[in-house]
Short mmCIF file of C-alpha atoms in Angstrom, two decimals:
data_model
loop_
_atom_site.label_atom_id
_atom_site.label_comp_id
_atom_site.label_asym_id
_atom_site.label_seq_id
_atom_site.Cartn_x
_atom_site.Cartn_y
_atom_site.Cartn_z
CA UNK A 1 16.81 -69.02 18.52
CA UNK A 2 13.70 -70.40 16.84
CA UNK A 3 13.28 -74.11 17.36
CA UNK A 4 11.27 -74.88 14.19
CA UNK A 5 8.30 -73.65 12.15
CA UNK A 6 5.71 -72.53 14.69
CA UNK A 7 8.52 -72.45 17.20
CA UNK A 8 9.43 -69.83 19.68
CA UNK A 9 12.49 -68.11 20.99
CA UNK A 10 14.29 -70.00 23.73
CA UNK A 11 16.47 -67.12 24.81
CA UNK A 12 16.92 -66.59 28.53
CA UNK A 13 15.77 -63.08 29.43
CA UNK A 14 16.94 -62.20 32.92
CA UNK A 15 14.49 -60.20 35.00
CA UNK A 16 14.69 -58.95 38.58
CA UNK A 17 12.79 -60.79 41.32
CA UNK A 18 12.89 -57.68 43.49
CA UNK A 19 13.32 -53.93 43.08
CA UNK A 20 12.41 -53.55 39.40
CA UNK A 21 12.98 -49.80 39.05
CA UNK A 22 10.81 -48.02 36.48
CA UNK A 23 12.01 -44.51 37.41
CA UNK A 24 13.43 -43.78 33.93
CA UNK A 25 10.11 -44.64 32.29
CA UNK A 26 7.50 -42.82 34.38
CA UNK A 27 6.88 -39.23 35.53
CA UNK A 28 8.71 -38.24 38.70
CA UNK A 29 6.93 -39.00 41.93
CA UNK A 30 7.63 -38.72 45.65
CA UNK A 31 7.97 -42.49 45.96
CA UNK A 32 10.17 -44.31 43.44
CA UNK A 33 8.22 -46.83 41.32
CA UNK A 34 9.85 -50.02 42.57
CA UNK A 35 8.22 -53.38 41.94
CA UNK A 36 8.68 -56.91 43.31
CA UNK A 37 7.89 -60.02 41.31
CA UNK A 38 5.19 -62.19 42.87
CA UNK A 39 4.31 -64.61 40.06
CA UNK A 40 5.44 -65.93 36.70
CA UNK A 41 3.43 -67.80 34.08
CA UNK A 42 5.58 -70.27 32.13
CA UNK A 43 4.96 -71.80 28.71
CA UNK A 44 6.64 -74.96 27.48
CA UNK A 45 6.13 -75.87 23.84
CA UNK A 46 5.66 -73.82 20.71
CA UNK A 47 3.08 -71.52 19.14
CA UNK A 48 0.99 -74.53 18.12
CA UNK A 49 0.62 -75.97 21.61
CA UNK A 50 2.31 -76.66 24.86
CA UNK A 51 1.97 -76.70 28.60
CA UNK A 52 1.62 -73.90 31.14
CA UNK A 53 2.97 -73.83 34.67
CA UNK A 54 3.42 -71.00 37.16
CA UNK A 55 5.56 -69.82 40.03
CA UNK A 56 3.99 -67.70 42.74
CA UNK A 57 5.29 -66.26 45.98
CA UNK A 58 3.37 -66.48 49.23
CA UNK A 59 4.72 -65.12 52.52
CA UNK A 60 8.22 -64.91 51.06
CA UNK A 61 8.25 -68.51 49.76
CA UNK A 62 8.15 -69.44 46.08
CA UNK A 63 5.85 -72.26 44.91
CA UNK A 64 5.71 -74.09 41.59
CA UNK A 65 2.23 -74.85 40.22
CA UNK A 66 2.13 -77.58 37.59
CA UNK A 67 -1.38 -78.86 36.92
CA UNK A 68 -2.46 -80.50 40.18
CA UNK A 69 1.05 -80.50 41.70
CA UNK A 70 2.20 -77.71 44.00
CA UNK A 71 5.74 -77.78 45.34
CA UNK A 72 8.08 -75.34 47.05
CA UNK A 73 10.61 -73.77 44.70
CA UNK A 74 13.89 -71.93 45.00
CA UNK A 75 14.14 -68.34 43.77
CA UNK A 76 16.81 -69.41 41.27
CA UNK A 77 14.23 -71.56 39.43
CA UNK A 78 11.84 -68.68 38.73
CA UNK A 79 13.77 -67.05 35.88
CA UNK A 80 13.92 -69.46 32.93
CA UNK A 81 13.57 -69.68 29.16
CA UNK A 82 9.96 -70.76 29.77
CA UNK A 83 9.03 -67.50 31.57
CA UNK A 84 6.14 -66.02 29.63
CA UNK A 85 4.19 -63.46 31.69
CA UNK A 86 5.63 -61.64 34.72
CA UNK A 87 3.47 -60.30 37.55
CA UNK A 88 4.90 -57.47 39.62
CA UNK A 89 3.46 -55.55 42.55
CA UNK A 90 4.47 -52.03 43.41
CA UNK A 91 6.44 -52.07 46.68
CA UNK A 92 4.74 -49.09 48.27
CA UNK A 93 1.26 -50.59 47.81
CA UNK A 94 0.50 -52.51 50.98
CA UNK A 95 -3.30 -52.68 50.93
CA UNK A 96 -6.43 -51.51 49.14
CA UNK A 97 -6.13 -47.98 50.59
CA UNK A 98 -2.67 -47.54 49.05
CA UNK A 99 -4.03 -48.90 45.76
CA UNK A 100 -6.87 -46.35 45.84
CA UNK A 101 -4.37 -43.50 46.29
CA UNK A 102 -2.43 -44.63 43.21
CA UNK A 103 -5.42 -44.90 40.90
CA UNK A 104 -6.18 -41.20 40.75
CA UNK A 105 -8.31 -40.35 37.76
CA UNK A 106 -10.14 -43.68 37.83
CA UNK A 107 -13.89 -43.29 38.48
CA UNK A 108 -14.84 -43.75 42.14
CA UNK A 109 -17.35 -46.42 41.16
CA UNK A 110 -14.42 -48.67 40.25
CA UNK A 111 -13.32 -50.41 43.43
CA UNK A 112 -9.96 -52.06 44.07
CA UNK A 113 -9.76 -55.81 43.47
CA UNK A 114 -10.38 -58.06 46.43
CA UNK A 115 -6.69 -58.32 47.21
CA UNK A 116 -7.00 -59.23 50.88
CA UNK A 117 -9.46 -62.10 50.29
CA UNK A 118 -7.23 -63.57 47.59
CA UNK A 119 -4.11 -63.26 49.76
CA UNK A 120 -5.93 -64.86 52.69
CA UNK A 121 -7.08 -67.85 50.62
CA UNK A 122 -3.63 -68.40 49.14
CA UNK A 123 -1.99 -68.06 52.57
CA UNK A 124 -4.35 -70.69 54.02
CA UNK A 125 -3.54 -73.08 51.18
CA UNK A 126 0.20 -72.57 51.58
CA UNK A 127 -0.06 -73.11 55.34
CA UNK A 128 -1.90 -76.40 54.82
CA UNK A 129 0.65 -77.43 52.18
CA UNK A 130 3.50 -76.66 54.61
CA UNK A 131 1.85 -78.81 57.29
CA UNK A 132 1.44 -81.67 54.86
CA UNK A 133 -2.01 -82.30 56.28
CA UNK A 134 -2.93 -84.91 53.70
CA UNK A 135 -5.22 -82.69 51.64
CA UNK A 136 -4.76 -83.39 47.98
CA UNK A 137 -4.06 -80.87 45.29
CA UNK A 138 -7.65 -81.11 43.99
CA UNK A 139 -8.77 -79.39 47.19
CA UNK A 140 -6.20 -76.63 46.66
CA UNK A 141 -7.33 -76.22 43.07
CA UNK A 142 -10.97 -76.09 44.20
CA UNK A 143 -10.13 -73.41 46.76
CA UNK A 144 -8.31 -71.39 44.09
CA UNK A 145 -11.30 -71.72 41.76
CA UNK A 146 -13.58 -70.37 44.51
CA UNK A 147 -11.33 -67.31 44.80
CA UNK A 148 -11.34 -66.81 41.01
CA UNK A 149 -15.15 -67.14 40.95
CA UNK A 150 -15.41 -64.38 43.55
CA UNK A 151 -13.07 -62.17 41.50
CA UNK A 152 -15.10 -62.87 38.33
CA UNK A 153 -18.37 -62.04 40.12
CA UNK A 154 -16.84 -58.83 41.48
CA UNK A 155 -15.59 -57.91 37.99
CA UNK A 156 -19.06 -58.41 36.53
CA UNK A 157 -20.51 -56.19 39.25
CA UNK A 158 -17.92 -53.50 38.53
CA UNK A 159 -18.64 -53.71 34.79
CA UNK A 160 -22.36 -53.20 35.43
CA UNK A 161 -21.62 -50.21 37.68
CA UNK A 162 -19.29 -48.77 35.06
CA UNK A 163 -21.90 -49.19 32.32
CA UNK A 164 -24.57 -47.45 34.38
CA UNK A 165 -22.15 -44.60 35.28
CA UNK A 166 -21.24 -43.98 31.63
CA UNK A 167 -24.90 -43.82 30.60
CA UNK A 168 -25.61 -41.05 33.12
#
């Protein structure tokens, strides 16, 4: 139901946290296209403004990210009326090599994202959070920004490579 002018729907849409099966929607393959949820972006508010939060899973544990606060979360909290963007990962993709096998038809100059470096950084942050070592959330946010900077730099490099390949 719409809340007001500029409002949004507040209908709960249930989505699977594990084993999203896309078999009916994709060409047949040897391995069924099963996906596990690993993050959710949430939006609270309306189309004129609001607040974003996120849930993300690390090493089988869900975390809630709300500005500078990071807390552990229960799986039951992840699906809500605020869920906005869902992030799934294909179950049979374990590393960059598996990813490369799936992206057939993509130019070789395009390399897989730096998945391992991102996972490593997030795992280190979660480990420190679990230990309660006294680091504040600004440090975690700074660490995350470093990871995003590396991804942005890598994306720019890939774009340049792609541009030079298409001009040849």
